[in-house]
Coordinates of C-alpha atoms and ligand atoms in Angstrom, one line a residue:
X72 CA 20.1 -3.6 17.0
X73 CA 17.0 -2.4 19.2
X74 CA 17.3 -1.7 22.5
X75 CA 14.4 -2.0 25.3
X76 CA 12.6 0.5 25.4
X77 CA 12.9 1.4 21.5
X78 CA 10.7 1.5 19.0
X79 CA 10.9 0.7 15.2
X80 CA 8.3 1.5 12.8
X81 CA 9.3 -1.3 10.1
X82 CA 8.0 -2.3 6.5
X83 CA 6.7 -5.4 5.7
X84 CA 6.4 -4.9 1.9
X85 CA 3.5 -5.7 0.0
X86 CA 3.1 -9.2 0.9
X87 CA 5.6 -11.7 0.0
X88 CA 8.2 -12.3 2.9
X89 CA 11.0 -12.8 -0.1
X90 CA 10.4 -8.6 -0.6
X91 CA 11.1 -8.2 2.9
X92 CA 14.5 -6.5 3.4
X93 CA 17.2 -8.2 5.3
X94 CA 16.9 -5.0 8.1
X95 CA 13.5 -5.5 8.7
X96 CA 13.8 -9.4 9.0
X97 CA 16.6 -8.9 11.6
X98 CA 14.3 -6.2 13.2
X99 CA 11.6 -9.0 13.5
X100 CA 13.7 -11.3 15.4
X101 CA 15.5 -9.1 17.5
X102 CA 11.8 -7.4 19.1
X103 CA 9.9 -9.0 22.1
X104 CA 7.0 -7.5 20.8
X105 CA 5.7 -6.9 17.5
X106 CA 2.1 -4.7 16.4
X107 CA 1.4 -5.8 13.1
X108 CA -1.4 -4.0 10.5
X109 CA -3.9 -6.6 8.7
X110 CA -1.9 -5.9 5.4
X111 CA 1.1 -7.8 6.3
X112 CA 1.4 -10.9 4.5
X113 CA 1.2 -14.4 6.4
X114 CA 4.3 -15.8 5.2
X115 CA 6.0 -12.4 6.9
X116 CA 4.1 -13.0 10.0
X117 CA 6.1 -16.9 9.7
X118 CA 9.4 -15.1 10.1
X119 CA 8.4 -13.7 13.4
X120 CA 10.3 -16.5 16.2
X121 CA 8.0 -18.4 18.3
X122 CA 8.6 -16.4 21.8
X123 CA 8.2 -13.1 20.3
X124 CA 4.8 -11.4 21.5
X125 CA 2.5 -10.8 18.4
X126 CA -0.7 -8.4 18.5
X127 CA -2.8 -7.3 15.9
X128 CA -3.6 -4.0 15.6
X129 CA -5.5 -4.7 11.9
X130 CA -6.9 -2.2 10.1
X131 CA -8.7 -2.6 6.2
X132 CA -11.0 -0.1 4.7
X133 CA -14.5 -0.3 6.2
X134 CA -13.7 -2.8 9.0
X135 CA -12.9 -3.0 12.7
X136 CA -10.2 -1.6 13.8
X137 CA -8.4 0.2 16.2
X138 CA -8.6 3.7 16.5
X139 CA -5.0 5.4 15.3
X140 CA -5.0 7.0 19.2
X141 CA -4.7 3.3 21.0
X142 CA -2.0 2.2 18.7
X143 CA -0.2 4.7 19.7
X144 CA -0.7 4.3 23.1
X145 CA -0.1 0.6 23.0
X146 CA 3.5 1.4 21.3
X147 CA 4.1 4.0 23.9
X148 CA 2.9 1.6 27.0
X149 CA 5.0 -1.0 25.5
X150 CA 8.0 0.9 25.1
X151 CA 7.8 2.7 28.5
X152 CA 7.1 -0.9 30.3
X153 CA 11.1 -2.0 28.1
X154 CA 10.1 -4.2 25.3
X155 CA 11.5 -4.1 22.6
X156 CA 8.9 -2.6 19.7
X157 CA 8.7 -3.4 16.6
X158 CA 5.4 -1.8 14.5
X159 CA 5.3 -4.0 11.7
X160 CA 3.3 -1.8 8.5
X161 CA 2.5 -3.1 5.1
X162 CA 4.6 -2.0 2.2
X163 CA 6.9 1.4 3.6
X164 CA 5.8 2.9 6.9
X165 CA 6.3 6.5 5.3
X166 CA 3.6 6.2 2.0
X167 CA -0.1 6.5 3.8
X168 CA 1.0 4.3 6.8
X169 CA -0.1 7.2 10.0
X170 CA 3.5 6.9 10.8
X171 CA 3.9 10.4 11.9
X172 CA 1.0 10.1 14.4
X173 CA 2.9 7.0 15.7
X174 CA 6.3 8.8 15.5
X175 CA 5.2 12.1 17.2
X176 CA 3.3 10.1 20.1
X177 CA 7.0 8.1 20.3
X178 CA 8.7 11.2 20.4
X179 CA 6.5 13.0 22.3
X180 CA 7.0 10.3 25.6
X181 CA 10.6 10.7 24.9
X182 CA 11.0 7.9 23.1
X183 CA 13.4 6.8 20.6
X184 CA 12.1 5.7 17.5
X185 CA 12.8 4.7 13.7
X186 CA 12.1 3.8 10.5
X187 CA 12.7 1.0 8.4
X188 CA 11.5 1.2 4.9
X189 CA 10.1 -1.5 2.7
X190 CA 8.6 -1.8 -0.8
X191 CA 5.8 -0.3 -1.2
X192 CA 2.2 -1.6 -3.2
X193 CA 3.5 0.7 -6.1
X194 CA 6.9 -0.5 -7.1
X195 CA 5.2 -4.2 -6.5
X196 CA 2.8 -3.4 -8.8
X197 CA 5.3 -2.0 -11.2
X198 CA 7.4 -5.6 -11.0
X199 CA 4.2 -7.9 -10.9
X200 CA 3.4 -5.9 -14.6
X201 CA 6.9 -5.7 -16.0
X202 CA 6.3 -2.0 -16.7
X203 CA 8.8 0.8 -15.4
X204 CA 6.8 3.5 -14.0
X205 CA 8.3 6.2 -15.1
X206 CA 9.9 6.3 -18.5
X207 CA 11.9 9.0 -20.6
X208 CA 9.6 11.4 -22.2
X209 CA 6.7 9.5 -21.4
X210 CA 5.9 9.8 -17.7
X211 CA 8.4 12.1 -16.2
X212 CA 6.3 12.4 -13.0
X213 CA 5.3 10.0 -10.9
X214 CA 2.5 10.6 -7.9
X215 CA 1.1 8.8 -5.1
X216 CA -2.4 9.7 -4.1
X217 CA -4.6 8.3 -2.0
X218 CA -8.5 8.0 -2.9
X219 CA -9.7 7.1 0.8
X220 CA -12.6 9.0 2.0
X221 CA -14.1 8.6 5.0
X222 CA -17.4 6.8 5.0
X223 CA -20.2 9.1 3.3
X224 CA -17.2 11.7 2.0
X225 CA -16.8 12.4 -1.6
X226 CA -13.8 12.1 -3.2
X227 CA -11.7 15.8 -2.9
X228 CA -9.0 15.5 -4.7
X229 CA -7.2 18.1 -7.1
X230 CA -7.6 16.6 -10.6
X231 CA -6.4 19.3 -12.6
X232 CA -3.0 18.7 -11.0
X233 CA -3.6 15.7 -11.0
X234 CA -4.5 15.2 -15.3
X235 CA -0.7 15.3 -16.4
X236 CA -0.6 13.1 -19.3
X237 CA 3.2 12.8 -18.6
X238 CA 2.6 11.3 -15.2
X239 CA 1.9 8.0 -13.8
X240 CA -0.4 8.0 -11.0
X241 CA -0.1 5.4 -8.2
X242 CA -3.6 5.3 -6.5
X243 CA -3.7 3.6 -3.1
X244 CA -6.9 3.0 -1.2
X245 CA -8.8 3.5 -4.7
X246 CA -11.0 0.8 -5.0
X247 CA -14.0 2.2 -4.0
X248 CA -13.9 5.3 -5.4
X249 CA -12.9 4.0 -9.3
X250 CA -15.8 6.0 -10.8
X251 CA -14.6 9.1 -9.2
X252 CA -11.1 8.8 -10.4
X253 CA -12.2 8.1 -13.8
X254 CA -14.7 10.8 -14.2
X255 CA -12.4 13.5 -11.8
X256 CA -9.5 12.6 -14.7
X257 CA -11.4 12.9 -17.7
X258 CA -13.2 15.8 -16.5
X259 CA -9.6 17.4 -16.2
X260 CA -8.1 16.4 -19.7
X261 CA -7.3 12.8 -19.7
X262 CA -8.0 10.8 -22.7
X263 CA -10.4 7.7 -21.9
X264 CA -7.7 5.1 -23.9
X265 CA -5.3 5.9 -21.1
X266 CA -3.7 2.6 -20.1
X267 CA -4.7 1.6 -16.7
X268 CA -3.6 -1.5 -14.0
X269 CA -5.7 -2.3 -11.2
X270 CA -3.6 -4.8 -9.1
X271 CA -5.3 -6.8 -6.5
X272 CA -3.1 -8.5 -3.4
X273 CA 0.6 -7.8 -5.2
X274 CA 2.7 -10.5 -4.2
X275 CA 0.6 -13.1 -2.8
X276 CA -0.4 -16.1 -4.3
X277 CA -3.7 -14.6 -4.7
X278 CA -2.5 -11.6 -6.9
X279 CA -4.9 -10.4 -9.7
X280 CA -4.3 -8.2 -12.3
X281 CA -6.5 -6.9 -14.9
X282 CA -5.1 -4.1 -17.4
X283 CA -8.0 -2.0 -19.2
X284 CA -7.8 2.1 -20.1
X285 CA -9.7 5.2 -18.1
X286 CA -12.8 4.8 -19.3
X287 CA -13.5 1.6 -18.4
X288 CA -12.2 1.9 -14.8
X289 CA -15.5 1.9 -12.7
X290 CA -16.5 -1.4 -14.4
X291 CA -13.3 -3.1 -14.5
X292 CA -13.1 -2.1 -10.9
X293 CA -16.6 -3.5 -10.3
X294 CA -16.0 -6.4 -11.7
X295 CA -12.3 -7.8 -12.0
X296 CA -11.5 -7.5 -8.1
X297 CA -12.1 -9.2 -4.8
X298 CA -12.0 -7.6 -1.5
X299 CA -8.0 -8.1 -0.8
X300 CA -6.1 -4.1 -1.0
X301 CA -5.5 -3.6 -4.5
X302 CA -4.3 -0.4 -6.1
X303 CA -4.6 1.4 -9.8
X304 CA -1.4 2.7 -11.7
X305 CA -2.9 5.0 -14.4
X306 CA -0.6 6.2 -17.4
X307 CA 1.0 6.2 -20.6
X308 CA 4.0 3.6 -19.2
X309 CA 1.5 1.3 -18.8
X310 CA 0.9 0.6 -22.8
X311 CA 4.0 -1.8 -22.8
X312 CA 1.8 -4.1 -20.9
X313 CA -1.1 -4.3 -23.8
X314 CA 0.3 -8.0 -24.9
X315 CA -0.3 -8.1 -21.1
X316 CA -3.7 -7.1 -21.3
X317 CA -4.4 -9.7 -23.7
X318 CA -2.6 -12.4 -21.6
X319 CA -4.5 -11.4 -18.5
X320 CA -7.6 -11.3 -19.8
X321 CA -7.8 -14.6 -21.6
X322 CA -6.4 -16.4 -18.0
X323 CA -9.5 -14.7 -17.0
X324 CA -11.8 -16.2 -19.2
X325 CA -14.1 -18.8 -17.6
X326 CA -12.4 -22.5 -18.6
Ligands
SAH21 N1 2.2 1.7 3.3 C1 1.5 0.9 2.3 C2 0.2 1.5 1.9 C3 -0.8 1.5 3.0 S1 -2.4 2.1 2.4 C4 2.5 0.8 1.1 O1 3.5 1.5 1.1 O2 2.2 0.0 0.2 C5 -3.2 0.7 2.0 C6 -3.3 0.6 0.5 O3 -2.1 0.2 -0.1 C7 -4.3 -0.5 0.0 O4 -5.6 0.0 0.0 C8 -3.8 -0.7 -1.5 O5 -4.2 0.4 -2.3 C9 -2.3 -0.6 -1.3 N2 -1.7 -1.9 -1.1 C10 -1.0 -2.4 0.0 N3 -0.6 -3.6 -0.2 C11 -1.0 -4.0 -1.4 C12 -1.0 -5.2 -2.2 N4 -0.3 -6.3 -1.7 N5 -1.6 -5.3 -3.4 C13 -2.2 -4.2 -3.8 N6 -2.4 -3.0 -3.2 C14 -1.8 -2.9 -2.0

């Protein structure tokens, strides 16, 4: 299923190896080498066989990593030399996962290369909450955005396309920049009660969730969340999950 000399950029979901799809766990076991991202989960890393070559090419917001350019250099080297590649990516290669810079570098040495997708931190989210993300009349629109700036960058991001009150917003790499997103959306038209999720490592036996509404965003996001990848679903859909809220935030209470 993947020749020497191929490459597959595959996802690994958000975390737990039970959302991997069966393609990507045959992928796994069929590589000699596999580049994996500091979001994949542990118990994914467990699926990978014993004699397959594993090398960490981690990247998380604000620490070490390596630069996009020697990835894909080390997939292209690795390819060209006949292994078989497999560039495992959390949650779905194609949502903010550089997988065109990966794919072009592929292509551009002649390479073959493909995609496998996986779930991505959204429709985790979405399951973890037991709240549809889009819903008749309610949230007809759903977007992913991502809030990542680079270091010392303010947050640029189009808010009055982005203030639809008949949209859910997925926000990926938003952690940091809560206050902005809160202010940038209430600036635009968005009413401060607006139901909001932050999620913090979806899937894992660490997961957090903590449901609270626009305005209180920036201190929720302050205060509710560790430093594992979390992400912020923002919208009306998100009111079914108000006996939620109060579930979640009694757990939360100090015993
Ligand atoms: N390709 C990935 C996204 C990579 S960007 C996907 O499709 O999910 C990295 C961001 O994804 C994180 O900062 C966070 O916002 C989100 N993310 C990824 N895994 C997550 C998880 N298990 N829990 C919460 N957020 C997650």
């Amino acid at each position: 299923m993947i020749e020497p000399g191929e490459v597959w950029l595959v996802g690994a979901g958000p975390g737990d190896p039970d959302l991997l799809t069966r393609k990507a766990e045959k992928l796994i076991r069929a590589a000699s080498v596999v580049f994996y991202d500091a979001l994949v989960g542990p118990g994914v890393l467990d699926l990978v066989p014993a004699h397959v070559r594993l090398v960490s090419v981690g990247k998380r917001a604000g620490r070490h990593s390596k630069e996009q350019k020697t990835i894909d250099t080390l997939l292209v080297e690795a390819a060209q030399a006949g292994e078989r590649v497999v560039r495992l990516k959390g949650g779905d290669p194609s949502i903010f996962g550089r997988a065109t810079e990966e794919m072009t570098a592929c292509r551009d040495a002649g390479i073959r290369v493909q995609l496998c997708p996986g779930i991505t931190a959204a429709s985790a989210a979405s399951a973890s909450l037991g709240a549809s993300l889009t819903q008749r009349g309610l949230a007809r629109r759903l977007t992913f955005v991502t809030a990542h700036t680079r270091k010392g960058q303010l947050l640029d991001l189009d808010w009055k396309a982005l203030a639809d009150p008949e949209a859910t917003l997925a926000v990926y790499m938003g952690k940091r920049s809560a206050e902005a997103i809160a202010r940038g959306l209430m600036d635009a038209g968005i009413a401060g009660e607006m139901p909001v999720a932050l999620l913090e490592n979806v899937s894992l036996p660490e997961e957090r969730r903590f449901i609270t509404r626009l305005d209180l965003l920036p201190l929720a996001a302050k205060t509710s969340l560790g430093d594992g990848p979390a992400i912020l679903l923002i919208g009306e859909t998100l009111s079914v999950t108000a006996e939620l809220r109060q579930r979640t935030q009694a757990e939360q209470l100090p015993a």
